[in-house]
Amino acid sequence: MQAVRQDPLLGSSETFNSFLRRAQQETQQVPTEEVSLEVLLSNGQKVLVNVLTSDQTEDVLEAVAAKLDLPDDLIGYFSLFLVREKEDGAFSFVRKLQEFELPYVSVTSLRSQEYKIVLRKSYWDSAYDDDVMENRVGLNLLYAQTVSDIERGWILVTKEQHRQLKSLQEKVSKKEFLRLAQTLRHYGYLRFDACVADFPEKDCPVVVSAGNSELSLQLRLPGQQLREGSFRVTRMRCWRVTSSVPLPSGSTSSPGRGRGEVRLELAFEYLMSKDRLQWVTITSPQAIMMSICLQSMVDELMVKKSGGSIRKMLRRRVGGTLRRSDSQQAVKSPPLLESPDATRESMVKLSSKLSAVSLRGIGSPSTDASASDVHGNFAFEGIGDEDL
């Protein structure tokens, strides 16, 4: 999300996106024709839109908005995501669809019914909820997403908070429901599949969540209850994603020998104390999606710092207007929250001060990366020990 501004390079950018679009279409050998594309809402509701195979992400997003009767000025608050539906029905986020992508080609080229396209809000700061909630459709989309996140366990809720939320549901008090939800831990966060990190020790099983300008790592140390460590994006000097293909055990690097699956790592350099930076590495197939989340959080912080708006400048077509759907579809209200999972554990903070945690000297990641692979963080802030 970027501030709206006149860009002298806009023309060349659109030309480049057009080139990428044609390349994707030609590579997959997909002719341009009208098709029906299924897009899911966070609660699993299906929205079927008629699009062209050559339509880019923004085109499809506009078609979905038209189908739901979401106003044009709120389209920029939402994005399309490619997800993989797991056996239990939960979504594993693969990536946010980029502007140059052709969503129909992206999802069908994977040749698996597991992959879906999901509509979800695209911002992190809950203050922007106010803009969206002023509209009936926007309110229903946020409400459906929040109920779904609570049911999945992405938003952390106590029994008393759960009771209050259910009471508000019964009264159909959607705005009050969202106001209460905004106060809950991990509201608006994106949760990733279980993976491995080297914090606070090597090969530590963790569950990573992204939101509220931070990466949260939920973990269990031997003999201890579930704990959480939070890494603020403003204390990350830089980060990078690296990939490697490990050789099978006992094999050599001789040509023709079998190789294992691609191993992805997200590593970020974190300001642990005033004069100490330390690398933290997360090994996950979703490392690229984590990096995209970090970048969008930084972009949002910089836009807000400059006094800009996250509202996107919509690209108008030759006719000058957006395509509106002949038939519209209402966002279905989700069912009442089920009783809280008795097996779901409460969680305590790993430490209120990261400097108080006993950390090994992890050092720099073992995989080398060129400077172009490193994402510098313009929102990085120097801090003193008293801030930790």
PDB file of C-alpha atoms in Angstrom, residues 45-319:
ATOM      1  CA  GLN A  45     -18.684 -18.026   0.963  1.00  0.00           C
ATOM      2  CA  LYS A  46     -18.231 -18.395  -2.785  1.00  0.00           C
ATOM      3  CA  VAL A  47     -18.435 -15.412  -5.124  1.00  0.00           C
ATOM      4  CA  LEU A  48     -18.568 -16.295  -8.826  1.00  0.00           C
ATOM      5  CA  VAL A  49     -17.477 -13.541 -11.219  1.00  0.00           C
ATOM      6  CA  ASN A  50     -17.242 -13.389 -15.002  1.00  0.00           C
ATOM      7  CA  VAL A  51     -13.787 -12.232 -16.091  1.00  0.00           C
ATOM      8  CA  LEU A  52     -11.386 -12.571 -18.982  1.00  0.00           C
ATOM      9  CA  THR A  53      -8.483 -14.997 -18.749  1.00  0.00           C
ATOM     10  CA  SER A  54      -6.262 -11.981 -19.499  1.00  0.00           C
ATOM     11  CA  ASP A  55      -7.665  -9.886 -16.611  1.00  0.00           C
ATOM     12  CA  GLN A  56      -5.088  -8.819 -14.058  1.00  0.00           C
ATOM     13  CA  THR A  57      -5.500  -8.883 -10.286  1.00  0.00           C
ATOM     14  CA  GLU A  58      -6.991  -5.408 -10.103  1.00  0.00           C
ATOM     15  CA  ASP A  59      -9.560  -6.293 -12.787  1.00  0.00           C
ATOM     16  CA  VAL A  60     -10.701  -9.356 -10.844  1.00  0.00           C
ATOM     17  CA  LEU A  61     -10.734  -7.426  -7.561  1.00  0.00           C
ATOM     18  CA  GLU A  62     -12.991  -4.807  -9.149  1.00  0.00           C
ATOM     19  CA  ALA A  63     -15.295  -7.523 -10.500  1.00  0.00           C
ATOM     20  CA  VAL A  64     -15.626  -9.068  -7.023  1.00  0.00           C
ATOM     21  CA  ALA A  65     -16.284  -5.637  -5.508  1.00  0.00           C
ATOM     22  CA  ALA A  66     -18.980  -4.986  -8.106  1.00  0.00           C
ATOM     23  CA  LYS A  67     -20.593  -8.344  -7.373  1.00  0.00           C
ATOM     24  CA  LEU A  68     -20.713  -7.547  -3.655  1.00  0.00           C
ATOM     25  CA  ASP A  69     -21.683  -3.884  -4.229  1.00  0.00           C
ATOM     26  CA  LEU A  70     -18.563  -2.667  -2.441  1.00  0.00           C
ATOM     27  CA  PRO A  71     -17.988   1.044  -3.244  1.00  0.00           C
ATOM     28  CA  ASP A  72     -15.109   1.942  -5.563  1.00  0.00           C
ATOM     29  CA  ASP A  73     -13.315   3.973  -2.889  1.00  0.00           C
ATOM     30  CA  LEU A  74     -13.099   0.922  -0.592  1.00  0.00           C
ATOM     31  CA  ILE A  75     -11.654  -1.515  -3.132  1.00  0.00           C
ATOM     32  CA  GLY A  76      -8.092  -0.552  -2.146  1.00  0.00           C
ATOM     33  CA  TYR A  77      -8.703  -1.773   1.394  1.00  0.00           C
ATOM     34  CA  PHE A  78      -8.959  -5.375   0.154  1.00  0.00           C
ATOM     35  CA  SER A  79      -6.688  -7.751  -1.747  1.00  0.00           C
ATOM     36  CA  LEU A  80      -6.801 -11.167  -3.381  1.00  0.00           C
ATOM     37  CA  PHE A  81      -4.688 -13.975  -1.952  1.00  0.00           C
ATOM     38  CA  LEU A  82      -3.727 -17.357  -3.348  1.00  0.00           C
ATOM     39  CA  VAL A  83      -4.309 -19.998  -0.686  1.00  0.00           C
ATOM     40  CA  ARG A  84      -4.165 -23.761  -0.355  1.00  0.00           C
ATOM     41  CA  GLU A  85      -7.168 -25.348   1.324  1.00  0.00           C
ATOM     42  CA  LYS A  86      -6.034 -28.006   3.803  1.00  0.00           C
ATOM     43  CA  GLU A  87      -7.900 -31.191   4.710  1.00  0.00           C
ATOM     44  CA  ASP A  88      -9.498 -29.569   7.755  1.00  0.00           C
ATOM     45  CA  GLY A  89     -10.841 -26.721   5.607  1.00  0.00           C
ATOM     46  CA  ALA A  90      -8.338 -24.151   6.915  1.00  0.00           C
ATOM     47  CA  PHE A  91      -6.495 -21.880   4.478  1.00  0.00           C
ATOM     48  CA  SER A  92      -2.718 -21.915   4.126  1.00  0.00           C
ATOM     49  CA  PHE A  93      -1.691 -18.598   2.544  1.00  0.00           C
ATOM     50  CA  VAL A  94       0.662 -18.970  -0.408  1.00  0.00           C
ATOM     51  CA  ARG A  95       1.009 -15.343  -1.495  1.00  0.00           C
ATOM     52  CA  LYS A  96      -0.777 -12.094  -2.173  1.00  0.00           C
ATOM     53  CA  LEU A  97      -1.614 -11.856  -5.869  1.00  0.00           C
ATOM     54  CA  GLN A  98       0.509  -9.139  -7.462  1.00  0.00           C
ATOM     55  CA  GLU A  99      -0.850  -6.431  -9.753  1.00  0.00           C
ATOM     56  CA  PHE A 100       0.677  -7.925 -12.913  1.00  0.00           C
ATOM     57  CA  GLU A 101      -0.668 -11.434 -12.257  1.00  0.00           C
ATOM     58  CA  LEU A 102      -3.560 -13.041 -14.083  1.00  0.00           C
ATOM     59  CA  PRO A 103      -5.536 -14.668 -11.234  1.00  0.00           C
ATOM     60  CA  TYR A 104      -7.355 -17.140 -13.470  1.00  0.00           C
ATOM     61  CA  VAL A 105      -4.083 -18.333 -15.003  1.00  0.00           C
ATOM     62  CA  SER A 106      -2.294 -18.365 -11.622  1.00  0.00           C
ATOM     63  CA  VAL A 107      -4.842 -20.622  -9.926  1.00  0.00           C
ATOM     64  CA  THR A 108      -5.649 -22.943 -12.856  1.00  0.00           C
ATOM     65  CA  SER A 109      -1.987 -23.475 -13.817  1.00  0.00           C
ATOM     66  CA  LEU A 110      -1.435 -25.195 -10.452  1.00  0.00           C
ATOM     67  CA  ARG A 111      -3.797 -27.954 -11.625  1.00  0.00           C
ATOM     68  CA  SER A 112      -5.105 -28.757  -8.170  1.00  0.00           C
ATOM     69  CA  GLN A 113      -8.492 -28.159  -6.551  1.00  0.00           C
ATOM     70  CA  GLU A 114      -6.671 -27.366  -3.288  1.00  0.00           C
ATOM     71  CA  TYR A 115      -5.705 -23.899  -4.512  1.00  0.00           C
ATOM     72  CA  LYS A 116      -8.235 -21.088  -4.169  1.00  0.00           C
ATOM     73  CA  ILE A 117      -8.404 -17.304  -4.383  1.00  0.00           C
ATOM     74  CA  VAL A 118      -9.555 -15.539  -1.217  1.00  0.00           C
ATOM     75  CA  LEU A 119     -10.627 -11.937  -0.604  1.00  0.00           C
ATOM     76  CA  ARG A 120      -9.270 -10.454   2.621  1.00  0.00           C
ATOM     77  CA  LYS A 121      -8.565  -6.972   3.950  1.00  0.00           C
ATOM     78  CA  SER A 122      -5.164  -5.727   2.825  1.00  0.00           C
ATOM     79  CA  TYR A 123      -4.166  -3.351   5.639  1.00  0.00           C
ATOM     80  CA  TRP A 124      -2.753  -3.919   9.128  1.00  0.00           C
ATOM     81  CA  ASP A 125      -3.662  -0.841  11.195  1.00  0.00           C
ATOM     82  CA  SER A 126      -7.101  -1.372  12.734  1.00  0.00           C
ATOM     83  CA  ALA A 127      -7.645   2.412  12.667  1.00  0.00           C
ATOM     84  CA  TYR A 128      -8.513   1.986   8.976  1.00  0.00           C
ATOM     85  CA  ASP A 129     -11.452  -0.220   9.999  1.00  0.00           C
ATOM     86  CA  ASP A 130     -13.424   2.964  10.626  1.00  0.00           C
ATOM     87  CA  ASP A 131     -13.362   3.830   6.919  1.00  0.00           C
ATOM     88  CA  VAL A 132     -14.569   0.367   5.928  1.00  0.00           C
ATOM     89  CA  MET A 133     -17.233   0.002   8.645  1.00  0.00           C
ATOM     90  CA  GLU A 134     -19.069   3.116   7.472  1.00  0.00           C
ATOM     91  CA  ASN A 135     -20.295   1.066   4.516  1.00  0.00           C
ATOM     92  CA  ARG A 136     -22.724  -1.826   4.959  1.00  0.00           C
ATOM     93  CA  VAL A 137     -20.838  -4.204   2.634  1.00  0.00           C
ATOM     94  CA  GLY A 138     -17.470  -3.259   4.102  1.00  0.00           C
ATOM     95  CA  LEU A 139     -18.822  -3.841   7.606  1.00  0.00           C
ATOM     96  CA  ASN A 140     -20.148  -7.278   6.650  1.00  0.00           C
ATOM     97  CA  LEU A 141     -16.821  -8.272   5.078  1.00  0.00           C
ATOM     98  CA  LEU A 142     -14.850  -7.265   8.201  1.00  0.00           C
ATOM     99  CA  TYR A 143     -17.378  -8.975  10.446  1.00  0.00           C
ATOM    100  CA  ALA A 144     -17.271 -12.247   8.470  1.00  0.00           C
ATOM    101  CA  GLN A 145     -13.460 -12.225   8.441  1.00  0.00           C
ATOM    102  CA  THR A 146     -13.220 -11.556  12.175  1.00  0.00           C
ATOM    103  CA  VAL A 147     -15.689 -14.300  13.126  1.00  0.00           C
ATOM    104  CA  SER A 148     -13.759 -16.714  10.906  1.00  0.00           C
ATOM    105  CA  ASP A 149     -10.411 -15.721  12.479  1.00  0.00           C
ATOM    106  CA  ILE A 150     -11.821 -16.273  15.983  1.00  0.00           C
ATOM    107  CA  GLU A 151     -13.200 -19.695  15.060  1.00  0.00           C
ATOM    108  CA  ARG A 152      -9.801 -20.686  13.621  1.00  0.00           C
ATOM    109  CA  GLY A 153      -8.028 -19.626  16.791  1.00  0.00           C
ATOM    110  CA  TRP A 154      -6.086 -16.881  14.985  1.00  0.00           C
ATOM    111  CA  ILE A 155      -7.483 -14.244  17.370  1.00  0.00           C
ATOM    112  CA  LEU A 156      -6.769 -15.068  21.016  1.00  0.00           C
ATOM    113  CA  VAL A 157      -9.940 -14.983  23.111  1.00  0.00           C
ATOM    114  CA  THR A 158     -10.603 -15.748  26.789  1.00  0.00           C
ATOM    115  CA  LYS A 159     -13.812 -17.469  27.863  1.00  0.00           C
ATOM    116  CA  GLU A 160     -15.246 -14.192  29.173  1.00  0.00           C
ATOM    117  CA  GLN A 161     -14.377 -12.330  25.971  1.00  0.00           C
ATOM    118  CA  HIS A 162     -15.917 -15.172  23.975  1.00  0.00           C
ATOM    119  CA  ARG A 163     -19.130 -14.840  25.999  1.00  0.00           C
ATOM    120  CA  GLN A 164     -19.253 -11.087  25.364  1.00  0.00           C
ATOM    121  CA  LEU A 165     -18.659 -11.540  21.643  1.00  0.00           C
ATOM    122  CA  LYS A 166     -21.396 -14.148  21.349  1.00  0.00           C
ATOM    123  CA  SER A 167     -23.799 -11.861  23.212  1.00  0.00           C
ATOM    124  CA  LEU A 168     -23.089  -9.076  20.710  1.00  0.00           C
ATOM    125  CA  GLN A 169     -23.646 -11.524  17.856  1.00  0.00           C
ATOM    126  CA  GLU A 170     -27.038 -12.467  19.251  1.00  0.00           C
ATOM    127  CA  LYS A 171     -27.950  -8.767  19.310  1.00  0.00           C
ATOM    128  CA  VAL A 172     -26.652  -8.386  15.724  1.00  0.00           C
ATOM    129  CA  SER A 173     -24.388  -5.600  16.988  1.00  0.00           C
ATOM    130  CA  LYS A 174     -21.710  -5.969  14.320  1.00  0.00           C
ATOM    131  CA  LYS A 175     -19.886  -2.690  14.943  1.00  0.00           C
ATOM    132  CA  GLU A 176     -19.758  -3.298  18.705  1.00  0.00           C
ATOM    133  CA  PHE A 177     -18.560  -6.847  18.002  1.00  0.00           C
ATOM    134  CA  LEU A 178     -15.695  -5.479  15.898  1.00  0.00           C
ATOM    135  CA  ARG A 179     -14.846  -2.792  18.472  1.00  0.00           C
ATOM    136  CA  LEU A 180     -14.409  -5.489  21.105  1.00  0.00           C
ATOM    137  CA  ALA A 181     -12.499  -7.727  18.686  1.00  0.00           C
ATOM    138  CA  GLN A 182     -10.067  -4.870  17.955  1.00  0.00           C
ATOM    139  CA  THR A 183      -8.918  -5.026  21.590  1.00  0.00           C
ATOM    140  CA  LEU A 184      -8.061  -8.733  21.374  1.00  0.00           C
ATOM    141  CA  ARG A 185      -4.584 -10.135  20.881  1.00  0.00           C
ATOM    142  CA  HIS A 186      -3.811 -10.949  17.236  1.00  0.00           C
ATOM    143  CA  TYR A 187      -6.827  -9.143  15.819  1.00  0.00           C
ATOM    144  CA  GLY A 188      -6.237  -8.649  12.093  1.00  0.00           C
ATOM    145  CA  TYR A 189      -3.152 -10.895  12.073  1.00  0.00           C
ATOM    146  CA  LEU A 190      -2.334 -13.393   9.327  1.00  0.00           C
ATOM    147  CA  ARG A 191      -1.341 -16.772  10.719  1.00  0.00           C
ATOM    148  CA  PHE A 192       1.068 -19.161   9.034  1.00  0.00           C
ATOM    149  CA  ASP A 193       1.526 -22.913   9.236  1.00  0.00           C
ATOM    150  CA  ALA A 194       3.731 -24.409  11.942  1.00  0.00           C
ATOM    151  CA  CYS A 195       7.422 -24.086  11.076  1.00  0.00           C
ATOM    152  CA  VAL A 196      10.892 -23.876  12.656  1.00  0.00           C
ATOM    153  CA  ALA A 197      12.983 -20.944  13.926  1.00  0.00           C
ATOM    154  CA  ASP A 198      16.366 -20.496  15.598  1.00  0.00           C
ATOM    155  CA  PHE A 199      14.851 -18.318  18.326  1.00  0.00           C
ATOM    156  CA  PRO A 200      15.273 -18.657  21.246  1.00  0.00           C
ATOM    157  CA  GLU A 201      17.141 -21.866  20.398  1.00  0.00           C
ATOM    158  CA  LYS A 202      18.025 -23.840  17.290  1.00  0.00           C
ATOM    159  CA  ASP A 203      15.284 -25.890  15.564  1.00  0.00           C
ATOM    160  CA  CYS A 204      12.554 -24.465  17.779  1.00  0.00           C
ATOM    161  CA  PRO A 205       8.998 -25.342  16.563  1.00  0.00           C
ATOM    162  CA  VAL A 206       6.989 -22.120  16.234  1.00  0.00           C
ATOM    163  CA  VAL A 207       3.771 -20.724  14.812  1.00  0.00           C
ATOM    164  CA  VAL A 208       4.291 -17.336  13.163  1.00  0.00           C
ATOM    165  CA  SER A 209       1.624 -14.628  12.900  1.00  0.00           C
ATOM    166  CA  ALA A 210       1.983 -11.247  11.170  1.00  0.00           C
ATOM    167  CA  GLY A 211       0.110  -8.109  12.149  1.00  0.00           C
ATOM    168  CA  ASN A 212       0.125  -4.844  14.107  1.00  0.00           C
ATOM    169  CA  SER A 213       3.616  -4.009  12.762  1.00  0.00           C
ATOM    170  CA  GLU A 214       5.180  -7.156  14.197  1.00  0.00           C
ATOM    171  CA  LEU A 215       5.956 -10.821  13.694  1.00  0.00           C
ATOM    172  CA  SER A 216       4.711 -12.958  16.564  1.00  0.00           C
ATOM    173  CA  LEU A 217       6.323 -16.336  17.307  1.00  0.00           C
ATOM    174  CA  GLN A 218       4.322 -18.748  19.450  1.00  0.00           C
ATOM    175  CA  LEU A 219       6.494 -21.497  20.856  1.00  0.00           C
ATOM    176  CA  ARG A 220       6.820 -24.078  23.572  1.00  0.00           C
ATOM    177  CA  LEU A 221      10.141 -24.528  25.355  1.00  0.00           C
ATOM    178  CA  PRO A 222      10.784 -27.916  27.004  1.00  0.00           C
ATOM    179  CA  GLY A 223       8.737 -28.280  30.173  1.00  0.00           C
ATOM    180  CA  GLN A 224       7.042 -24.889  29.748  1.00  0.00           C
ATOM    181  CA  GLN A 225       3.630 -23.661  28.664  1.00  0.00           C
ATOM    182  CA  LEU A 226       2.897 -21.977  25.343  1.00  0.00           C
ATOM    183  CA  ARG A 227       4.775 -18.679  25.058  1.00  0.00           C
ATOM    184  CA  GLU A 228       5.044 -15.808  22.631  1.00  0.00           C
ATOM    185  CA  GLY A 229       7.875 -13.634  21.394  1.00  0.00           C
ATOM    186  CA  SER A 230       7.144 -10.466  19.394  1.00  0.00           C
ATOM    187  CA  PHE A 231       9.450  -8.791  16.893  1.00  0.00           C
ATOM    188  CA  ARG A 232       8.516  -5.223  15.957  1.00  0.00           C
ATOM    189  CA  VAL A 233       9.054  -4.389  12.307  1.00  0.00           C
ATOM    190  CA  THR A 234      10.514  -0.988  13.293  1.00  0.00           C
ATOM    191  CA  ARG A 235      13.414  -2.836  14.985  1.00  0.00           C
ATOM    192  CA  MET A 236      14.263  -4.959  11.939  1.00  0.00           C
ATOM    193  CA  ARG A 237      17.182  -3.353  10.137  1.00  0.00           C
ATOM    194  CA  CYS A 238      16.680  -5.561   7.086  1.00  0.00           C
ATOM    195  CA  TRP A 239      15.459  -9.002   6.060  1.00  0.00           C
ATOM    196  CA  ARG A 240      15.951 -11.444   3.232  1.00  0.00           C
ATOM    197  CA  VAL A 241      14.506 -14.651   1.823  1.00  0.00           C
ATOM    198  CA  THR A 242      16.917 -17.361   0.721  1.00  0.00           C
ATOM    199  CA  SER A 243      16.304 -20.709  -0.912  1.00  0.00           C
ATOM    200  CA  SER A 244      18.372 -23.854  -1.094  1.00  0.00           C
ATOM    201  CA  VAL A 245      17.908 -27.406  -2.314  1.00  0.00           C
ATOM    202  CA  PRO A 246      19.498 -29.759   0.214  1.00  0.00           C
ATOM    203  CA  LEU A 247      21.037 -32.970  -1.072  1.00  0.00           C
ATOM    204  CA  PRO A 248      19.667 -36.269   0.257  1.00  0.00           C
ATOM    205  CA  SER A 249      21.582 -37.670   3.203  1.00  0.00           C
ATOM    206  CA  GLY A 250      24.804 -39.393   2.189  1.00  0.00           C
ATOM    207  CA  SER A 251      24.782 -38.072  -1.385  1.00  0.00           C
ATOM    208  CA  THR A 252      27.310 -35.841  -3.129  1.00  0.00           C
ATOM    209  CA  SER A 253      26.902 -32.840  -5.365  1.00  0.00           C
ATOM    210  CA  SER A 254      27.621 -34.895  -8.495  1.00  0.00           C
ATOM    211  CA  PRO A 255      25.403 -34.021 -11.486  1.00  0.00           C
ATOM    212  CA  GLY A 256      22.337 -36.200 -11.841  1.00  0.00           C
ATOM    213  CA  ARG A 257      22.021 -37.050  -8.158  1.00  0.00           C
ATOM    214  CA  GLY A 258      18.575 -36.607  -6.590  1.00  0.00           C
ATOM    215  CA  ARG A 259      17.758 -33.465  -4.673  1.00  0.00           C
ATOM    216  CA  GLY A 260      15.296 -32.710  -1.909  1.00  0.00           C
ATOM    217  CA  GLU A 261      12.550 -30.108  -1.824  1.00  0.00           C
ATOM    218  CA  VAL A 262      13.361 -26.402  -1.923  1.00  0.00           C
ATOM    219  CA  ARG A 263      14.051 -25.015   1.548  1.00  0.00           C
ATOM    220  CA  LEU A 264      12.950 -21.405   2.111  1.00  0.00           C
ATOM    221  CA  GLU A 265      14.189 -19.201   4.929  1.00  0.00           C
ATOM    222  CA  LEU A 266      13.224 -15.736   6.093  1.00  0.00           C
ATOM    223  CA  ALA A 267      16.034 -14.091   8.066  1.00  0.00           C
ATOM    224  CA  PHE A 268      15.832 -10.651   9.658  1.00  0.00           C
ATOM    225  CA  GLU A 269      18.420  -8.610  11.531  1.00  0.00           C
ATOM    226  CA  TYR A 270      16.824  -7.458  14.789  1.00  0.00           C
ATOM    227  CA  LEU A 271      17.841  -4.740  17.217  1.00  0.00           C
ATOM    228  CA  MET A 272      17.903  -6.685  20.486  1.00  0.00           C
ATOM    229  CA  SER A 273      19.420  -3.824  22.487  1.00  0.00           C
ATOM    230  CA  LYS A 274      20.919  -0.421  21.779  1.00  0.00           C
ATOM    231  CA  ASP A 275      24.202  -1.738  20.379  1.00  0.00           C
ATOM    232  CA  ARG A 276      23.344  -5.335  19.487  1.00  0.00           C
ATOM    233  CA  LEU A 277      21.842  -6.547  16.226  1.00  0.00           C
ATOM    234  CA  GLN A 278      21.133 -10.244  15.852  1.00  0.00           C
ATOM    235  CA  TRP A 279      19.887 -12.405  13.010  1.00  0.00           C
ATOM    236  CA  VAL A 280      16.724 -14.476  13.556  1.00  0.00           C
ATOM    237  CA  THR A 281      15.890 -17.119  10.960  1.00  0.00           C
ATOM    238  CA  ILE A 282      12.533 -18.751  10.240  1.00  0.00           C
ATOM    239  CA  THR A 283      12.453 -21.824   8.001  1.00  0.00           C
ATOM    240  CA  SER A 284       9.071 -22.129   6.305  1.00  0.00           C
ATOM    241  CA  PRO A 285       7.561 -22.854   2.872  1.00  0.00           C
ATOM    242  CA  GLN A 286       5.646 -19.591   3.457  1.00  0.00           C
ATOM    243  CA  ALA A 287       8.797 -17.471   3.866  1.00  0.00           C
ATOM    244  CA  ILE A 288       8.005 -15.432   0.742  1.00  0.00           C
ATOM    245  CA  MET A 289       4.517 -14.631   2.031  1.00  0.00           C
ATOM    246  CA  MET A 290       6.034 -13.570   5.375  1.00  0.00           C
ATOM    247  CA  SER A 291       8.406 -11.243   3.521  1.00  0.00           C
ATOM    248  CA  ILE A 292       5.485  -9.749   1.557  1.00  0.00           C
ATOM    249  CA  CYS A 293       3.685  -9.110   4.864  1.00  0.00           C
ATOM    250  CA  LEU A 294       6.744  -7.368   6.323  1.00  0.00           C
ATOM    251  CA  GLN A 295       7.085  -5.154   3.244  1.00  0.00           C
ATOM    252  CA  SER A 296       3.414  -4.179   3.263  1.00  0.00           C
ATOM    253  CA  MET A 297       3.613  -3.314   6.990  1.00  0.00           C
ATOM    254  CA  VAL A 298       6.629  -1.087   6.318  1.00  0.00           C
ATOM    255  CA  ASP A 299       4.868   0.530   3.344  1.00  0.00           C
ATOM    256  CA  GLU A 300       1.809   1.240   5.496  1.00  0.00           C
ATOM    257  CA  LEU A 301       3.914   2.743   8.277  1.00  0.00           C
ATOM    258  CA  MET A 302       5.734   5.020   5.824  1.00  0.00           C
ATOM    259  CA  VAL A 303       2.487   6.153   4.183  1.00  0.00           C
ATOM    260  CA  LYS A 304       0.989   6.947   7.574  1.00  0.00           C
ATOM    261  CA  LYS A 305       4.150   8.738   8.695  1.00  0.00           C
ATOM    262  CA  SER A 306       4.052  10.945   5.607  1.00  0.00           C
ATOM    263  CA  GLY A 307       0.394  11.786   6.179  1.00  0.00           C
ATOM    264  CA  GLY A 308      -0.729   9.897   3.074  1.00  0.00           C
ATOM    265  CA  SER A 309      -3.717   7.628   2.498  1.00  0.00           C
ATOM    266  CA  ILE A 310      -3.820   3.918   1.766  1.00  0.00           C
ATOM    267  CA  ARG A 311      -6.648   4.399  -0.707  1.00  0.00           C
ATOM    268  CA  LYS A 312      -5.455   3.128  -4.079  1.00  0.00           C
ATOM    269  CA  MET A 313      -5.732   5.176  -7.236  1.00  0.00           C
ATOM    270  CA  LEU A 314      -7.843   2.871  -9.348  1.00  0.00           C
ATOM    271  CA  ARG A 315      -6.769   2.330 -12.908  1.00  0.00           C
ATOM    272  CA  ARG A 316      -9.680   3.360 -15.134  1.00  0.00           C
ATOM    273  CA  ARG A 317     -10.382   1.552 -18.373  1.00  0.00           C
ATOM    274  CA  VAL A 318     -10.731   3.108 -21.780  1.00  0.00           C
ATOM    275  CA  GLY A 319     -14.429   3.674 -21.181  1.00  0.00           C
TER     276      GLY A 319
END
